[in-house]
XYZ file of C-alpha atoms in Angstrom:
563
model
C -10.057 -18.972 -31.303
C -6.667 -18.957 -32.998
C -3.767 -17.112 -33.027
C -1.526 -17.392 -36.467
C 2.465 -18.581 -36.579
C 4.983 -15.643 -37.122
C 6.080 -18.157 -40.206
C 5.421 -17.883 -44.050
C 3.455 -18.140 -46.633
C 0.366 -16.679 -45.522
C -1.133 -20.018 -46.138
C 0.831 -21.583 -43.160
C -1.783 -23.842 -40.659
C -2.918 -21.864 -37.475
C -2.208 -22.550 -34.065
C -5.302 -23.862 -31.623
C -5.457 -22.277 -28.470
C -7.955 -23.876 -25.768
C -7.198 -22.616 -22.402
C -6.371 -19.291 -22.991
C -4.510 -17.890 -19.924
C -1.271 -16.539 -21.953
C -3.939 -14.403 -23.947
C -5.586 -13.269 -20.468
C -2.400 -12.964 -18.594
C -0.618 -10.868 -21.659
C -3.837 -8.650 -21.596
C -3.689 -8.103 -17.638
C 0.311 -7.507 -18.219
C -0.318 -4.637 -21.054
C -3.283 -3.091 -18.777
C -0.503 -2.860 -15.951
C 1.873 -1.109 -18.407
C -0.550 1.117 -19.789
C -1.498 1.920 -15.922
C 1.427 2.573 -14.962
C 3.274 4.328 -18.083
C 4.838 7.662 -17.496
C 3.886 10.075 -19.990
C 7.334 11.806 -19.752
C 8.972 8.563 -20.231
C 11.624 10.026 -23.633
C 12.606 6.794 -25.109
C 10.143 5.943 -27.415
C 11.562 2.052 -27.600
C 9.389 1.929 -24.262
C 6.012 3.448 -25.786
C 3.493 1.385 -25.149
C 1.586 -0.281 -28.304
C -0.637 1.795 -30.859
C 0.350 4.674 -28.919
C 1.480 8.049 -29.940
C 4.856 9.749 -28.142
C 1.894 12.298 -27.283
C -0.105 9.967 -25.804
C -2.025 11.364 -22.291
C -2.773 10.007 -19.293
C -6.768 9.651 -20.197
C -5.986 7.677 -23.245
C -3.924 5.795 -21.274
C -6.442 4.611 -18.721
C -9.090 4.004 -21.208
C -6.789 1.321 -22.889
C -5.989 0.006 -19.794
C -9.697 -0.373 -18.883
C -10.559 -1.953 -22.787
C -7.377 -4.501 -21.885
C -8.978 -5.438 -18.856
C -12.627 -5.543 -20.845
C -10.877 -8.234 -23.348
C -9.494 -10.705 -20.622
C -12.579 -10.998 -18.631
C -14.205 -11.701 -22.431
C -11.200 -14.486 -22.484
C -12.087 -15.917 -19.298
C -16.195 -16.261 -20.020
C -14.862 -17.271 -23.351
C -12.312 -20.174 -22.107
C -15.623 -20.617 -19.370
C -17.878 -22.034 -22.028
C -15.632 -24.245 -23.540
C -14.797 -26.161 -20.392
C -18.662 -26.158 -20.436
C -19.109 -27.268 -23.992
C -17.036 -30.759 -22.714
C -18.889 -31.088 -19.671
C -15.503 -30.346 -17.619
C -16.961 -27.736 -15.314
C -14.770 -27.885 -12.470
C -11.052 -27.820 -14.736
C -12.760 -24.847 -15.961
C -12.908 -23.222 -12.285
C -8.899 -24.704 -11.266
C -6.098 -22.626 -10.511
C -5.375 -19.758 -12.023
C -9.358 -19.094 -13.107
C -10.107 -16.930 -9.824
C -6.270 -15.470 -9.260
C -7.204 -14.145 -13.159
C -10.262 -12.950 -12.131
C -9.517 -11.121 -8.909
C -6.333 -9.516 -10.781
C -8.606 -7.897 -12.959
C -10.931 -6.406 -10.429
C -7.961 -5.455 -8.489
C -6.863 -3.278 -11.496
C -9.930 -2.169 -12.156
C -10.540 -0.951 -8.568
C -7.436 1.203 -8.718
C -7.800 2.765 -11.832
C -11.218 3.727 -10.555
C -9.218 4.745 -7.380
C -6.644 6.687 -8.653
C -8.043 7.916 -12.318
C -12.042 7.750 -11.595
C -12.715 11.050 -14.346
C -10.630 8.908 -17.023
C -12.369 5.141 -17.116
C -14.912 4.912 -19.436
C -17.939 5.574 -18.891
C -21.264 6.383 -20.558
C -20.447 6.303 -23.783
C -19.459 2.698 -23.846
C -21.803 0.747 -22.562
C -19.745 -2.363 -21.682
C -17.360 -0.012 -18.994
C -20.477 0.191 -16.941
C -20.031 -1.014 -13.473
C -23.411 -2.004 -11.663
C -22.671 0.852 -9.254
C -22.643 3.821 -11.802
C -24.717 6.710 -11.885
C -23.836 9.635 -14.196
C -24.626 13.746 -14.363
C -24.287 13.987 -18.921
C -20.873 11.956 -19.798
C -19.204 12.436 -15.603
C -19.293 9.346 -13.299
C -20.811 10.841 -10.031
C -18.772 10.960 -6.995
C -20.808 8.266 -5.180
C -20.753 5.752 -7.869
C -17.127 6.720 -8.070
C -17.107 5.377 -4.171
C -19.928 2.590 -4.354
C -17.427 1.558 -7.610
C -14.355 0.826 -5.825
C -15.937 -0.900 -3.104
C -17.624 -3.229 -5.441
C -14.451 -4.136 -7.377
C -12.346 -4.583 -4.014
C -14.741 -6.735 -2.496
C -14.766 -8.881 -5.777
C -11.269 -9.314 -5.990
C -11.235 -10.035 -1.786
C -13.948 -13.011 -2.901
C -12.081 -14.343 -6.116
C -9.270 -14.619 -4.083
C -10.967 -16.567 -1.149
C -12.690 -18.704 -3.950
C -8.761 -19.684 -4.876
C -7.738 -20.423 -1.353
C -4.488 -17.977 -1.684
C -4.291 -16.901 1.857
C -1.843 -14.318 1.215
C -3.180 -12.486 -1.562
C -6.790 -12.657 0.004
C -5.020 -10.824 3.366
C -3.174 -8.308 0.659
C -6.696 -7.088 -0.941
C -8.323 -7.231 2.332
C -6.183 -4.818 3.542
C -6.323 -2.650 0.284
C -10.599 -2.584 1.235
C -9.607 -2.082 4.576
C -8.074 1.527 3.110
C -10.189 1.897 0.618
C -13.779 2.361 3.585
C -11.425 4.389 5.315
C -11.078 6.590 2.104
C -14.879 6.658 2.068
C -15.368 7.192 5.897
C -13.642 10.738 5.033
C -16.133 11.446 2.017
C -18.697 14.153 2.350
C -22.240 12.242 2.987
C -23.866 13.570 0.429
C -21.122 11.938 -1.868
C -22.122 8.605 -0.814
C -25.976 8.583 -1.579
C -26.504 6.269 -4.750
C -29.668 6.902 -6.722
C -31.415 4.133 -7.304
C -31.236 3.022 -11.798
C -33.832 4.810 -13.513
C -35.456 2.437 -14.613
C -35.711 0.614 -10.856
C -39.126 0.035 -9.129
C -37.502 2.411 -6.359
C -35.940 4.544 -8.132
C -37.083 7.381 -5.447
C -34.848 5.629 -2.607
C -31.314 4.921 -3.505
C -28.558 3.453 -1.508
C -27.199 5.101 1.147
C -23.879 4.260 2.782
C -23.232 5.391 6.219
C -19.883 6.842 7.348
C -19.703 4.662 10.631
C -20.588 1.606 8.223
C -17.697 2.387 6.410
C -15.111 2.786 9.743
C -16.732 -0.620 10.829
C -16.052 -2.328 7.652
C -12.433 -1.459 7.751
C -11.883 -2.578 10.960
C -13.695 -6.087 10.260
C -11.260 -5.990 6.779
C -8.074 -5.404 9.010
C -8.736 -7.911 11.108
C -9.598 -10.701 8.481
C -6.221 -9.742 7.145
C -4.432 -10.416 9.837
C -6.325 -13.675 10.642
C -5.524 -14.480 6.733
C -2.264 -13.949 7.193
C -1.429 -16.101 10.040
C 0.297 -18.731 8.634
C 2.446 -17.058 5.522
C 3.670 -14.303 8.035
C 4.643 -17.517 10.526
C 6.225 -19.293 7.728
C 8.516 -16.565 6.472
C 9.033 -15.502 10.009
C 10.790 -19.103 10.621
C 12.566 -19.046 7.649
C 14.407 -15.771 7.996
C 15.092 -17.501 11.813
C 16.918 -19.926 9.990
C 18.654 -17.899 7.336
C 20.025 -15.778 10.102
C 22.733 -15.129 12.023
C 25.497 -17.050 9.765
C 28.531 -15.278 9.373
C 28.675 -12.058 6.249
C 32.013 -12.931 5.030
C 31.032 -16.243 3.816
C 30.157 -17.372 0.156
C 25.952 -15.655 -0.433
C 22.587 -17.285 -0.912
C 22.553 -18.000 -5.035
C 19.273 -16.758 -6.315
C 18.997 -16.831 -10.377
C 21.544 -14.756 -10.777
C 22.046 -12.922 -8.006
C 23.942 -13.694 -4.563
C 22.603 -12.309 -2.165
C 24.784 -11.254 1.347
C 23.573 -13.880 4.274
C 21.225 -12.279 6.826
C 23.126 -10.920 10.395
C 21.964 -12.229 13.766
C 18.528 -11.009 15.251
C 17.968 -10.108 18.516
C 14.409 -9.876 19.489
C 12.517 -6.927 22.206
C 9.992 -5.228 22.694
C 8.938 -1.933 24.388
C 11.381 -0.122 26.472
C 13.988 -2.657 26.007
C 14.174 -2.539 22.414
C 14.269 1.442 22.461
C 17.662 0.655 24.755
C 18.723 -2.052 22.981
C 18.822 -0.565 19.963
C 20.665 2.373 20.593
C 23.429 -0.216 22.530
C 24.031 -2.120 19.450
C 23.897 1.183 16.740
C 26.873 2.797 18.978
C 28.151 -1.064 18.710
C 27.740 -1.245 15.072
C 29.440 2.026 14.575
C 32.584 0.915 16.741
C 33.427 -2.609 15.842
C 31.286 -3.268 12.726
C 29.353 -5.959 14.279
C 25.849 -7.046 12.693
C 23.068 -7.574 14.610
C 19.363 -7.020 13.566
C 17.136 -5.718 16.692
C 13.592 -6.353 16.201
C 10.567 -4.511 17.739
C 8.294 -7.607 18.505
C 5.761 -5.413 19.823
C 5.517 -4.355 16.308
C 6.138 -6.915 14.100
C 3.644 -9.217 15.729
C 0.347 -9.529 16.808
C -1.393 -11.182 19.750
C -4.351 -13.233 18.376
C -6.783 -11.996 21.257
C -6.779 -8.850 20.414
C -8.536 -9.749 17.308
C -12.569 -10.971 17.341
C -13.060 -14.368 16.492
C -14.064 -13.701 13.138
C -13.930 -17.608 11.607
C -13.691 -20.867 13.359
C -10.011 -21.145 12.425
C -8.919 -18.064 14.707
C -5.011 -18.450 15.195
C -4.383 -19.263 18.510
C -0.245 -18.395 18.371
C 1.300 -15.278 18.020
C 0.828 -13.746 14.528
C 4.266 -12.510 12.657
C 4.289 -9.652 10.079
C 6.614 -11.015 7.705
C 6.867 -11.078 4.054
C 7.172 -8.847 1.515
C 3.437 -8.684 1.230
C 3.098 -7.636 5.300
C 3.147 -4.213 3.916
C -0.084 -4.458 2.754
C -0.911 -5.013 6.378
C 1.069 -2.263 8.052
C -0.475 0.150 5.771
C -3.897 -0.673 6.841
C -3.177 -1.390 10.539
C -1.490 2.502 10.383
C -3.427 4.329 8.045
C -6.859 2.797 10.655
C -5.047 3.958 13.929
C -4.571 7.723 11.848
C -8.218 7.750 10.915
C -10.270 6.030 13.264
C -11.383 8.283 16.890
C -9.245 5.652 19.231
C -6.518 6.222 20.665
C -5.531 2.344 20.995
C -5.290 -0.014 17.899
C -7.324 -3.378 18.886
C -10.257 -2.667 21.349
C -12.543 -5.459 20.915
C -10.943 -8.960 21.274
C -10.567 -11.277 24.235
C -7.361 -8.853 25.045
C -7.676 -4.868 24.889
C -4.342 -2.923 23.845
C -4.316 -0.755 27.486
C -2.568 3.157 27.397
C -0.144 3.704 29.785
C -1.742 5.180 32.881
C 0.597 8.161 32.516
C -1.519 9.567 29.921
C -4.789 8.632 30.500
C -6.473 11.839 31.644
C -4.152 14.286 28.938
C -5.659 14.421 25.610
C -3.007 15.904 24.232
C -0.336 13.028 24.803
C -2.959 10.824 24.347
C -3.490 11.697 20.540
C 0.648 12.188 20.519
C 0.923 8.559 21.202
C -1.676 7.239 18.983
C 0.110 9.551 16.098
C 3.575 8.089 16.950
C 2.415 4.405 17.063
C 0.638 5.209 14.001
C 3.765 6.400 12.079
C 5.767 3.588 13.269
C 3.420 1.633 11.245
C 3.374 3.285 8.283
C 6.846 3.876 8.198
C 7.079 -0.290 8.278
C 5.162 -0.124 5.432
C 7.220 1.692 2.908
C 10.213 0.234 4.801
C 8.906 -2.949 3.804
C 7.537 -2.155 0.433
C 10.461 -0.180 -0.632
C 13.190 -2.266 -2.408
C 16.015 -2.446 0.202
C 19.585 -3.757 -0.063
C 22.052 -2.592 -2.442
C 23.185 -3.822 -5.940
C 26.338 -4.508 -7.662
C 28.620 -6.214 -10.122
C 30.240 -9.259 -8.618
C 33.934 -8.457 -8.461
C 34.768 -11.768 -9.803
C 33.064 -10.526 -13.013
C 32.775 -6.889 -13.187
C 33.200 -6.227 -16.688
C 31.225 -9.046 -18.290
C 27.918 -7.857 -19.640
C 26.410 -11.183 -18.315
C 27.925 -11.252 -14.795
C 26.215 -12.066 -12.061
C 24.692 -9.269 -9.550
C 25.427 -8.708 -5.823
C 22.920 -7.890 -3.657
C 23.968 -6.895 0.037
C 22.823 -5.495 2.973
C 24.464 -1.994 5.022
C 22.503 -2.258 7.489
C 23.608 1.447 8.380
C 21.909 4.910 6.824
C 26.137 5.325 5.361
C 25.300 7.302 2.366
C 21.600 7.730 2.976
C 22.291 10.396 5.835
C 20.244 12.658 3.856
C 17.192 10.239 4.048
C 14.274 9.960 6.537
C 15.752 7.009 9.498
C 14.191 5.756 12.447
C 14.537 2.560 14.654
C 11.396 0.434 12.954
C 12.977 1.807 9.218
C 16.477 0.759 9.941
C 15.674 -2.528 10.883
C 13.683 -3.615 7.940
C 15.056 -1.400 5.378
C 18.238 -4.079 4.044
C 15.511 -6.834 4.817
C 13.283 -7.292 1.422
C 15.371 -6.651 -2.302
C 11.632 -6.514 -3.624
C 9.589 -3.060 -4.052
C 6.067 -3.088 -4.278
C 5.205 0.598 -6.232
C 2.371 2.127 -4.721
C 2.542 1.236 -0.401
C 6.115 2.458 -1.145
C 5.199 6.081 -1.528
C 1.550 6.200 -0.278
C 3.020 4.506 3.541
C 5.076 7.942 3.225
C 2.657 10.048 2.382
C 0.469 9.191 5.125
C 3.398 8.964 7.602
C 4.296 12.516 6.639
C 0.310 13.368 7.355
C 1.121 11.749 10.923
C 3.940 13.907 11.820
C 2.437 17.247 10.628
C -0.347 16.139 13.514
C 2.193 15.763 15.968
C 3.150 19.467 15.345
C -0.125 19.961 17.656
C 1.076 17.538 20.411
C 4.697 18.084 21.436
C 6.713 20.726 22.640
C 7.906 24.006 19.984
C 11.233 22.291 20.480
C 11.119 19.540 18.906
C 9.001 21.255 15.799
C 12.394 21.659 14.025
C 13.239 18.070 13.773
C 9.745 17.010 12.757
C 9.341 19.292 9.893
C 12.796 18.316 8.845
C 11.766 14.875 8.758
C 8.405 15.314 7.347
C 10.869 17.383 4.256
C 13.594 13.967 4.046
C 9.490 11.584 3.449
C 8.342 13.644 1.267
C 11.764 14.185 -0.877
C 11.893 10.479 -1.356
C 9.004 10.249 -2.648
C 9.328 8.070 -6.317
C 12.045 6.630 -4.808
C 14.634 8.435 -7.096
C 17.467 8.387 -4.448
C 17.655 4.766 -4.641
C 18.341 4.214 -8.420
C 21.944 3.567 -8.912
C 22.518 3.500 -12.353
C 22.813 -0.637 -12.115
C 19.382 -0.257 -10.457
C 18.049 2.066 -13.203
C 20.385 -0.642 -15.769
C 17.500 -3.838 -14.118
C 14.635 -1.384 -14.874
C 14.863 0.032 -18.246
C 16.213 3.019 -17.752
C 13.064 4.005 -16.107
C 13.970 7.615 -14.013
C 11.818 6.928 -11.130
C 9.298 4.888 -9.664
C 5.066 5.454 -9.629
C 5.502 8.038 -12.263
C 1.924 7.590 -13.090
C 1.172 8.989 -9.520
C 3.230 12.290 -10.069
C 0.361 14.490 -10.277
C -0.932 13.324 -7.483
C 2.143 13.455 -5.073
C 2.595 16.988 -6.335
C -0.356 17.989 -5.010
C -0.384 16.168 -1.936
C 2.905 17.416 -0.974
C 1.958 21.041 -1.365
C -1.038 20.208 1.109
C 1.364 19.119 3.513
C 3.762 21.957 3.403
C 0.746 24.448 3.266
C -0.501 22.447 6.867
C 3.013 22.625 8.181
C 3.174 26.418 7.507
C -0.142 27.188 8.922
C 0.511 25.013 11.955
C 3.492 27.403 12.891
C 1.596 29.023 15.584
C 0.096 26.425 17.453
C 2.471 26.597 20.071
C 0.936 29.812 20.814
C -2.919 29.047 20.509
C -1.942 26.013 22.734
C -0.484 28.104 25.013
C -3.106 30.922 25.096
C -5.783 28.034 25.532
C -4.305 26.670 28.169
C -4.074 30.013 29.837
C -7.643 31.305 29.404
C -9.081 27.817 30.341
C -9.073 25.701 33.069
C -6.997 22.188 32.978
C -9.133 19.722 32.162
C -11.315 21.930 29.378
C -7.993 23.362 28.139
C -6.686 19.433 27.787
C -10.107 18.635 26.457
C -10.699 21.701 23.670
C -7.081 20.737 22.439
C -8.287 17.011 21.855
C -10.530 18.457 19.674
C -8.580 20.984 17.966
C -6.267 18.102 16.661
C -9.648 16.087 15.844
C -10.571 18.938 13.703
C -6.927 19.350 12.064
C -6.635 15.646 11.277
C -10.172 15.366 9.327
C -9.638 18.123 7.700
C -6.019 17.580 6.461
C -7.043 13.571 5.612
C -9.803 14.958 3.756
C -8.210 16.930 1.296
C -5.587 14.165 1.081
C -7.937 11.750 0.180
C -10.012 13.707 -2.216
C -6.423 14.382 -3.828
C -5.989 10.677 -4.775
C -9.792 10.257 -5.852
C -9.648 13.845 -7.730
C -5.997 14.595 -8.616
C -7.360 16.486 -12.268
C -9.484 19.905 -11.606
């Protein structure tokens, strides 16, 4: 394998390439790009290669799957000739599994998010082991069994690697992905056996409470994985903290970035007052100071089974840029699974307060607030926070260095979607990470439309208002200064590829929030016509009913965006 120099003549020697990995990593880079190019995008300078300025979003994904296709043939390719020298295990070092599970990982989420556009049966080397197919359409449960498959081999490359962090990042992303698939119809999830199979009568079947179980063993191995990174950055921030703003900023290539404020640390009740003490603080004198929610941010490890002999025995931290990951799955399992509480089967169980142990009702409000308090960590975390600018030293040189800073305060985001947990990560991470960004939104939007069947009429107002603010930040458009928009190319918004999809999804939501306007009534004429504890009990499962519904046509959304 050679690649030729950019010099002349044509007769110029060629260049020998052995390893391979810039050929693999360039062809996992331009299957991003094509993944993620919006088809709207007008500057052609950003079209992606051998593509039209018509190009669609099918085309797209197809090219993105043949990209993929070509590195994996790299990989086998650089494989053999480790082989050919008898050096086996160089073959097998660092980055050889990362590569590997990067391209499953891609290929999992184009089979996610585009499932009708990857190729299929006409090319016989996009076949997945898992596929089944009605003439030239992937069937939904090979669509399902697909996704799993790819997940789980990108969870194992990973392992293989020994990168704890990125092996807690896509075991969260299966975690999600068997809830997805706990919310399929059943029939969807019976795979036919090949024809050509000695059984070809029986098939696979995957069970729905398989599925639930699965993501609950996935969530946990996360947060086991993640033990140590989440300590680590937890420290460092500790020491980073609490150093005066006004002096000189952390250099970072070429950015300075403002020094972190002070943290205080609560949980509970005393964080709730805490917090508000130090925002009417803040607003007065101006003072920094970070409150945490501890009772958020970590975990204690006996709530969690002992799942491997190396079970952490000190408190785990959720810190990182890649804890969203976490938050997403830890929230989006609490929305979808039929508990009320989020870890019910370690050495420790998380307890309700007894205040609410015989209502159903405020029972399912306080799993759908905890739940949203997660999620909204999640986009918190994954969306970039800070703010950028110009150093003032050298504002009109093209090459100046860049500013990065931290509010702290909603200030000119008043018209933005704020609560405690959001405020007091948002300034924390100047990193985004595209698709938790929107999706921890999304599904945090899903939990307050729930909640319009658990509190009082009163307080409908303000939930549908902020329900309107998460969904109106949605592609993070609000954020892109035109510095910001200056870093990324121009490029109008974020997860443009997704548009469809959000479009959709949103009009779900507001079509749930309009026909939920009368459940004050019908929970007020239940609980007239019934007697207490039936009335409580029939309302528990009226909100049952309401939340697999609306998660189901969510979730078939994402899988089926395209009629």
């Amino acid at each position: 394998m050679a690649i030729a120099t950019p010099t002349n003549p044509p007769s110029s020697p060629t260049l020998p390439i052995f390893s391979g990995r810039l050929l693999i990593r360039y062809r996992i880079c331009l299957a991003y790009y094509y993944y993620t190019y919006h088809t709207n995008e007008p500057d052609l300078r950003y079209l992606p290669p051998h593509c039209t300025p018509d190009i669609n979003r099918e085309i797209l994904v197809q090219r993105a799957w043949r990209m993929l296709e070509q590195a994996q043939k790299h990989i086998d390719m650089r494989l053999r000739k480790y082989v050919i020298i008898n050096e086996i295990s160089q073959a097998t070092f660092h980055p050889h599994y990362i590569l590997l599970a990067q391209i499953a990982i891609l290929q999992a989420k184009l089979l996610l998010f585009f499932s009708r556009f990857v190729p299929g049966q006409d090319q016989a080397s996009a076949l997945l082991p898992t596929d089944r197919f009605v003439g030239q359409q992937r069937t939904k449960a090979s669509t399902h069994w697909g996704q799993l498959y790819l997940a789980e081999k990108a969870r194992l490359y990973a392992a293989a690697d020994g990168d704890s962090e990125r092996y807690a990042c896509y075991a969260a992303t299966q975690c999600w992905l068997h809830l997805m698939t706990a919310y399929a119809d059943p029939t969807d999830l019976h795979l036919s056996a090949p024809l050509n199979s000695p059984n070809a009568q029986q098939g696979r079947v995957l069970s729905l409470q398989k599925c639930r179980d699965w993501a609950k063993t996935l969530r946990d191995h996360a947060l086991i994985s993640y033990a140590d990174i989440g300590r680590r950055y937890y420290y460092q921030m500790k020491e980073k903290s609490g150093l005066p703003r006004h002096t000189s900023p952390d250099p970072f290539g070429p950015y300075d970035i403002e020094r972190m404020p002070a943290i205080y640390e609560a949980r509970g009740h005393d964080y709730d007052r805490l917090y508000q003490q130090f925002s009417q603080q803040f607003s007065t004198t101006g003072d920094d100071l970070w409150v945490w929610d501890m009772a958020l941010l970590t975990v204690n490890p006996d709530y969690l089974p002992r799942l491997s002999p190396k079970h952490p025995k000190q408190t785990i931290y959720l810190f990182g840029t890649s804890a969203c990951y976490l938050f997403f799955a830890r929230g989006l399992y609490l929305l979808c699974s039929d508990r009320f509480t989020e870890f019910t089967d370690g050495q420790k169980r998380e307890i309700l307060p007894v205040e609410i142990r015989t209502d159903p009702r405020r029972q399912w409000d306080y799993k759908l607030n905890h739940a949203t308090r997660l999620l909204n960590l999640a986009w918190a975390i994954a969306e970039e926070g800070c703010q950028i600018q110009r150093s003032s030293d050298h504002a009109s040189n093209a090459t100046s260095r860049l500013r990065i800073t931290r509010p702290l305060s909603m200030g000119d985001r008043s018209n933005e979607y704020s609560s405690p947990e959001v405020n007091s990560v948002r300034d924390l991470y100047p990193h985004r990470i595209n698709e938790i960004a929107d999706l921890g939104k999304i599904f945090a939007a899903t939990c307050l439309a729930l909640r319009l069947y658990t509190v009082a009429s009163e307080q409908h107002p303000s939930l549908v208002k902020d329900i309107q603010l998460l969904l109106n930040t949605l592609h993070g458009e609000t954020h892109l200064t035109p510095i910001a928009q200056e870093l990324i190319a121009g490029q109008p918004r974020y997860n443009g590829h997704l548009a469809h999809h959000f479009t959709r999804i949103k009009r779900i939501l507001l079509d749930f929030i309009g026909h939920s306007a009368t459940s004050p009534e019908q929970q007020s004429r239940i609980e007239l016509t019934r007697p207490v504890d039936k009335a409580t009990s029939e309302l528990g499962n009226i909100i049952a009913q309401h939340r697999q519904t609306l998660l189901q046509k969510i979730f078939s959304t994402i899988l089926y965006p395209y009629p």
